[in-house]
Structures are given as structure tokens and as C-alpha cells.
Short mmCIF file of C-alpha atoms in Angstrom, two decimals:
data_model
loop_
_atom_site.label_atom_id
_atom_site.label_comp_id
_atom_site.label_asym_id
_atom_site.label_seq_id
_atom_site.Cartn_x
_atom_site.Cartn_y
_atom_site.Cartn_z
CA MET A 1 0.09 -0.18 -0.08
CA ALA A 2 1.53 3.25 -1.07
CA SER A 3 0.75 6.39 1.29
CA THR A 4 3.09 8.53 3.57
CA GLU A 5 3.63 9.02 7.05
CA GLN A 6 2.14 12.40 9.28
CA GLU A 7 4.12 14.53 11.87
CA ARG A 8 1.91 17.58 13.03
CA ASP A 9 3.10 20.44 15.18
CA ASP A 10 1.05 20.13 18.02
CA PRO A 11 1.65 22.44 21.09
CA HIS A 12 -0.08 19.50 23.58
CA SER A 13 2.48 16.71 22.07
CA PRO A 14 5.58 16.06 24.32
CA SER A 15 7.14 14.53 21.25
CA VAL A 16 6.53 16.35 18.11
CA PRO A 17 9.53 18.60 16.85
CA SER A 18 9.33 22.19 16.10
CA SER A 19 9.49 23.24 12.46
CA ASN A 20 13.25 24.51 12.95
CA THR A 21 14.35 21.02 13.70
CA LYS A 22 15.77 18.18 11.59
CA ARG A 23 13.00 16.58 9.29
CA PHE A 24 13.23 13.45 7.20
CA VAL A 25 11.45 12.56 3.93
CA PRO A 26 8.48 10.76 4.87
CA LEU A 27 8.57 7.10 4.40
CA GLU A 28 6.01 5.35 2.10
CA ASN A 29 3.75 2.93 3.79
CA ASN A 30 5.30 -0.11 2.11
CA PRO A 31 6.42 -3.35 3.86
CA ASP A 32 9.10 -3.66 1.04
CA VAL A 33 10.41 -0.06 1.89
CA MET A 34 10.24 -0.81 5.80
CA SER A 35 12.01 -4.16 5.46
CA SER A 36 14.92 -2.56 3.18
CA LEU A 37 15.41 0.15 5.92
CA VAL A 38 15.73 -2.44 8.70
CA HIS A 39 17.87 -5.00 6.95
CA LYS A 40 19.99 -2.14 5.92
CA LEU A 41 20.60 -1.19 9.56
CA GLY A 42 21.28 -4.67 10.51
CA LEU A 43 18.13 -6.59 11.19
CA SER A 44 18.42 -10.24 10.01
CA SER A 45 16.73 -10.87 6.64
CA LYS A 46 14.84 -14.05 8.13
CA LEU A 47 12.44 -11.26 9.40
CA GLY A 48 10.69 -8.71 7.42
CA PHE A 49 7.34 -6.81 7.38
CA GLN A 50 4.34 -7.74 5.61
CA ASP A 51 0.70 -6.11 4.85
CA VAL A 52 -1.93 -7.57 7.07
CA PHE A 53 -5.13 -7.54 4.94
CA SER A 54 -7.73 -8.46 7.87
CA ILE A 55 -7.90 -8.56 11.53
CA ASP A 56 -10.94 -10.59 11.46
CA ASP A 57 -11.00 -12.90 8.70
CA PRO A 58 -8.99 -16.24 9.75
CA ASP A 59 -8.27 -17.35 6.13
CA LEU A 60 -6.46 -13.87 5.59
CA LEU A 61 -4.83 -14.04 8.73
CA ALA A 62 -3.55 -17.59 7.98
CA PHE A 63 -1.16 -16.09 5.37
CA VAL A 64 0.61 -14.23 7.81
CA PRO A 65 3.63 -16.05 9.22
CA ARG A 66 3.42 -16.59 13.06
CA PRO A 67 4.76 -15.68 15.69
CA ALA A 68 4.20 -11.93 14.70
CA TYR A 69 6.84 -10.00 16.42
CA ALA A 70 5.49 -6.45 16.15
CA LEU A 71 2.47 -4.60 14.33
CA LEU A 72 2.12 -1.36 12.83
CA LEU A 73 -0.85 0.45 12.92
CA ILE A 74 -0.93 3.31 10.11
CA PHE A 75 -3.76 5.86 10.23
CA PRO A 76 -4.67 9.34 9.42
CA VAL A 77 -4.42 11.57 12.49
CA ASN A 78 -7.98 13.11 13.20
CA ASP A 79 -9.74 15.23 16.01
CA THR A 80 -11.16 11.89 17.63
CA TYR A 81 -7.56 10.69 17.81
CA GLU A 82 -5.95 13.77 18.99
CA LYS A 83 -8.58 14.43 21.84
CA PHE A 84 -8.09 10.77 23.23
CA ARG A 85 -4.22 11.07 22.91
CA VAL A 86 -4.38 14.51 24.98
CA ALA A 87 -7.00 13.23 27.40
CA GLU A 88 -4.99 9.92 28.05
CA ASP A 89 -1.74 11.56 28.37
CA GLN A 90 -2.96 14.46 30.55
CA GLU A 91 -2.99 12.21 33.67
CA ARG A 92 0.39 10.41 32.98
CA GLU A 93 3.90 11.04 34.22
CA VAL A 94 6.58 11.67 31.49
CA TYR A 95 8.49 8.52 31.19
CA ASN A 96 11.94 8.48 32.35
CA GLY A 97 13.08 4.78 32.09
CA SER A 98 16.61 3.56 31.12
CA GLY A 99 18.93 0.82 31.55
CA SER A 100 18.64 -2.90 31.24
CA GLY A 101 15.71 -3.26 33.62
CA GLU A 102 13.24 -1.61 31.24
CA GLU A 103 10.46 -3.93 30.26
CA VAL A 104 10.50 -1.91 26.64
CA VAL A 105 12.92 0.39 24.84
CA TRP A 106 10.83 3.51 24.20
CA TYR A 107 12.12 6.19 21.54
CA LYS A 108 10.68 9.80 22.18
CA GLN A 109 10.43 11.33 18.39
CA THR A 110 12.40 14.57 17.76
CA ILE A 111 12.81 14.46 14.12
CA GLY A 112 10.06 15.61 11.85
CA ASN A 113 8.41 13.12 9.58
CA ALA A 114 10.02 10.30 11.35
CA CYS A 115 7.26 8.33 13.11
CA GLY A 116 7.35 5.69 10.61
CA LEU A 117 11.04 5.09 11.26
CA ILE A 118 10.45 5.41 15.10
CA GLY A 119 7.85 2.82 14.56
CA LEU A 120 10.21 0.39 13.12
CA LEU A 121 12.73 0.99 15.51
CA HIS A 122 10.16 0.18 18.23
CA GLY A 123 9.35 -3.12 16.59
CA VAL A 124 12.81 -4.07 16.09
CA SER A 125 14.11 -3.13 19.41
CA ASN A 126 11.76 -5.00 21.84
CA GLY A 127 10.56 -8.47 22.66
CA LYS A 128 11.90 -11.39 20.59
CA ALA A 129 12.85 -9.64 17.35
CA LYS A 130 15.82 -8.08 18.97
CA SER A 131 17.33 -11.31 18.96
CA PHE A 132 17.44 -11.31 15.29
CA ILE A 133 19.72 -8.00 15.23
CA GLU A 134 22.89 -9.05 13.38
CA PRO A 135 26.09 -8.47 15.85
CA ASP A 136 28.33 -5.60 15.22
CA SER A 137 25.65 -3.94 12.91
CA ALA A 138 24.41 -0.25 12.91
CA LEU A 139 21.29 -1.44 14.44
CA SER A 140 23.31 -3.38 17.41
CA ARG A 141 25.46 -0.58 17.94
CA LEU A 142 22.68 1.90 18.41
CA LEU A 143 20.52 -0.11 20.65
CA SER A 144 23.33 -0.72 22.87
CA GLU A 145 24.05 2.75 23.13
CA ALA A 146 20.50 3.70 23.56
CA ILE A 147 19.37 1.19 26.34
CA PRO A 148 21.32 3.04 29.27
CA LEU A 149 20.23 6.56 28.09
CA THR A 150 17.19 8.42 29.28
CA PRO A 151 14.68 9.07 26.55
CA VAL A 152 15.77 12.69 26.15
CA GLU A 153 19.17 11.26 25.57
CA ARG A 154 17.90 8.41 23.24
CA ALA A 155 16.25 10.94 21.17
CA ASN A 156 19.44 13.02 20.92
CA LEU A 157 21.38 9.80 19.79
CA LEU A 158 18.91 8.90 16.98
CA TYR A 159 19.12 12.87 16.09
CA GLU A 160 22.57 12.57 15.78
CA SER A 161 23.06 9.06 14.09
CA GLN A 162 24.53 9.41 10.58
CA ALA A 163 23.77 5.71 9.90
CA LEU A 164 20.13 6.27 10.74
CA GLU A 165 19.63 9.07 8.79
CA SER A 166 21.57 7.46 5.91
CA ALA A 167 19.36 4.33 6.02
CA HIS A 168 16.16 6.25 6.04
CA GLN A 169 17.28 8.58 3.24
CA SER A 170 17.86 5.27 1.04
CA ALA A 171 14.64 3.75 2.02
CA ALA A 172 12.60 6.91 1.44
CA ALA A 173 13.88 7.12 -2.06
CA GLN A 174 12.26 3.46 -2.82
CA GLY A 175 8.92 2.71 -3.22
CA ASP A 176 5.86 2.98 -5.79
CA THR A 177 5.02 6.56 -5.37
CA SER A 178 7.21 9.91 -5.66
CA ALA A 179 8.69 10.84 -2.43
CA PRO A 180 7.61 14.35 -0.83
CA SER A 181 9.64 16.75 0.27
CA ALA A 182 10.96 16.52 3.81
CA ASN A 183 8.97 19.83 4.64
CA ASP A 184 5.51 18.45 3.46
CA LYS A 185 3.07 17.88 5.91
CA VAL A 186 1.12 14.54 5.10
CA ASP A 187 -1.42 12.92 6.89
CA LEU A 188 -0.47 9.43 8.29
CA HIS A 189 0.93 8.42 11.81
CA TYR A 190 2.65 5.27 12.81
CA VAL A 191 1.74 3.45 16.11
CA CYS A 192 3.64 0.07 16.91
CA PHE A 193 2.52 -2.48 19.12
CA VAL A 194 5.01 -5.30 20.64
CA LYS A 195 4.84 -8.07 23.34
CA SER A 196 7.50 -7.75 25.83
CA GLU A 197 9.62 -10.44 27.46
CA ASN A 198 6.94 -10.12 30.31
CA ASN A 199 4.16 -11.19 28.04
CA HIS A 200 2.58 -7.67 27.92
CA LEU A 201 1.19 -5.65 25.25
CA TRP A 202 2.95 -2.26 24.69
CA GLU A 203 1.77 0.55 22.54
CA MET A 204 4.77 2.48 21.14
CA ASP A 205 4.32 5.91 19.77
CA GLY A 206 7.20 8.64 19.95
CA ARG A 207 4.75 11.30 20.42
CA ARG A 208 3.42 10.15 23.46
CA LYS A 209 4.63 10.89 26.95
CA GLY A 210 6.11 7.28 27.03
CA PRO A 211 5.26 3.62 26.10
CA LEU A 212 1.58 2.69 27.05
CA ASP A 213 1.09 -1.01 28.83
CA ARG A 214 -2.29 -2.09 26.92
CA GLY A 215 -2.36 -5.71 29.21
CA ALA A 216 -1.25 -8.89 29.71
CA LEU A 217 -0.90 -11.71 27.23
CA ASP A 218 -0.70 -15.54 27.47
CA ALA A 219 2.83 -16.97 26.89
CA GLY A 220 1.68 -18.39 23.56
CA GLU A 221 -0.07 -15.32 22.16
CA ASP A 222 1.68 -12.68 19.83
CA VAL A 223 0.44 -9.28 18.91
CA LEU A 224 -1.70 -10.93 16.17
CA SER A 225 -3.78 -12.78 18.74
CA ASP A 226 -7.26 -11.99 19.42
CA LYS A 227 -6.39 -10.76 22.70
CA ALA A 228 -3.68 -8.46 21.47
CA LEU A 229 -5.89 -7.15 18.82
CA ASP A 230 -8.80 -6.40 21.41
CA LEU A 231 -6.50 -4.63 23.54
CA GLY A 232 -4.73 -2.61 20.87
CA VAL A 233 -6.06 -2.00 17.18
CA ARG A 234 -9.69 -3.18 17.70
CA SER A 235 -10.00 -0.80 20.71
CA PHE A 236 -8.61 2.02 18.43
CA LEU A 237 -11.15 1.09 15.70
CA LYS A 238 -14.00 1.13 18.15
CA ARG A 239 -13.33 4.27 19.76
CA GLU A 240 -13.27 5.78 16.42
CA GLN A 241 -16.47 4.30 15.13
CA GLU A 242 -18.11 5.21 18.33
CA ALA A 243 -17.13 9.06 17.83
CA GLY A 244 -19.10 8.97 14.71
CA GLY A 245 -17.81 10.45 11.38
CA GLY A 246 -14.27 9.32 12.14
CA ASP A 247 -11.99 8.41 9.47
CA LEU A 248 -11.55 4.66 9.44
CA ARG A 249 -8.71 4.57 6.74
CA PHE A 250 -5.96 2.41 8.11
CA SER A 251 -3.43 -0.11 7.44
CA LEU A 252 -1.45 -2.73 9.18
CA ILE A 253 2.04 -4.19 8.86
CA VAL A 254 3.32 -6.90 10.63
CA LEU A 255 7.11 -8.11 11.42
CA ALA A 256 7.34 -11.61 11.05
CA GLU A 257 9.36 -14.61 9.46
CA SER A 258 10.31 -13.71 5.81
CA LEU A 259 8.20 -14.88 3.05
CA ASP A 260 11.23 -14.84 0.55
#
């Protein structure tokens, strides 16, 4: 599916960069482009990103290799979502976790038009997916450097990473559509769902105050299990539907065993 990601300047958001900061060319919403980016950084080619065409049709879900290690939800930001995000974050403390004891590794976004990149990094940095990172790769070094840092320090690490910028620039030039300008405002946002080693589903979004624990999963359940979908994507869709008039355009891309 060919479309591009969104990043809005929002005074309520703790994570959206100001207009005078670094901005990337938006990534196309395309699993081949995403796979190319993470493979270039150092994720094993044994894993890759793939489209999910249904979360309710068992026959279509059967085409997706399991386990599913991470699930990216891509959607147009609208007033319903923004009101929910601001209200949910209002009562939360700003996350300041760091170190090897963290249940998940969360990245605060400070680069414009980089929510796709941040979503990919959340997917490969957490749960069992991180065991597929090649030793001594740019991704391995980045994660090793990031883990001891606070979220603000991690954001600075990503901001200054030439390896990350180079890989993103290469991926953004690929795809089925012409890449927009880094200064363009496009309308899609990426949120990543991962399963932690402690069997919890986490919603990972660099625009939020921190990672969001959406609930416990059984040991044998992955991010495409019925329970995970109820806690994550279906909850999002239900909220949009109940608000009435919400834009229900969305797509899903999963990190799983490569089909090649």
C-alpha cells in the first residue's frame, strides 16, 4: 500500500519536533521499503515486514507467518484521535526509564516526519525481534548505546545518528510513489504494538509521554492474537467508530518471518 506518514506540530504533544528541527523525507507505507530499511541497519533477513489484510478473517490471517513480533498501525490523525491522546496523556507522568531493567525500549521522537522510522525501531528493539539483530551492525550498536540512556538522551542519539539518517534517506527514495519533500505535511501516523518478554502488549508511539502498557497476554499469544488485537487495534477502531464520522482509513503491517 503506497502512502506516506504524518507529523503535525501540536503544542500538546511532548514529542512532536518544532519546525526548525531536523526533518526526514516521509517513508512510504510499504512493507518492502520498511524491510529494506531495517535490513540495511542490521536486522536479519529472516524477518521482514508484511501487509495484514484483515484482523477478522481467519483465512486472510492464515497467510501471515507466526509468531508476529510487532504490529504497525498506520492511520490518518483526526480530531477523535488527538482528543483521546491528549486526554489519556494528561494524567500520565513523563516516562524517564532507562537501563537493562526496562520492560520495553521506548524512543521519543524529535525528528520531523520520522514517526515511521520510530515505529520500525520500536518493532525491532523489543521482544524476541531484537534477537534477530546482527552482531556488530549499526542497529546493534545503536541499541546498545540507547539502552543505558534516558528518553531525552536516546532522542539525541537518534537525532545525531548518521547511520540512521543514511538508511532512512535510502529507504525514502524507494517505493511505488514519488517521495514528498521533507518539509511536506502529510497525513498518516505510525503506532507500533510489541509484546514484551514479560508477556505484556505495549503501544509504542514517540509522540506520547512514554510507552503504554495495554495489558497482559498469555505466553503463547503474539501481537496478532485475538486478545492482543482487542487490547490494541480493535480498541482504536471501536473508539473511532463510536465517535461517529471518524476517518476509518487504516492499514496494518506486521514484522514476522520473511516469506522469501
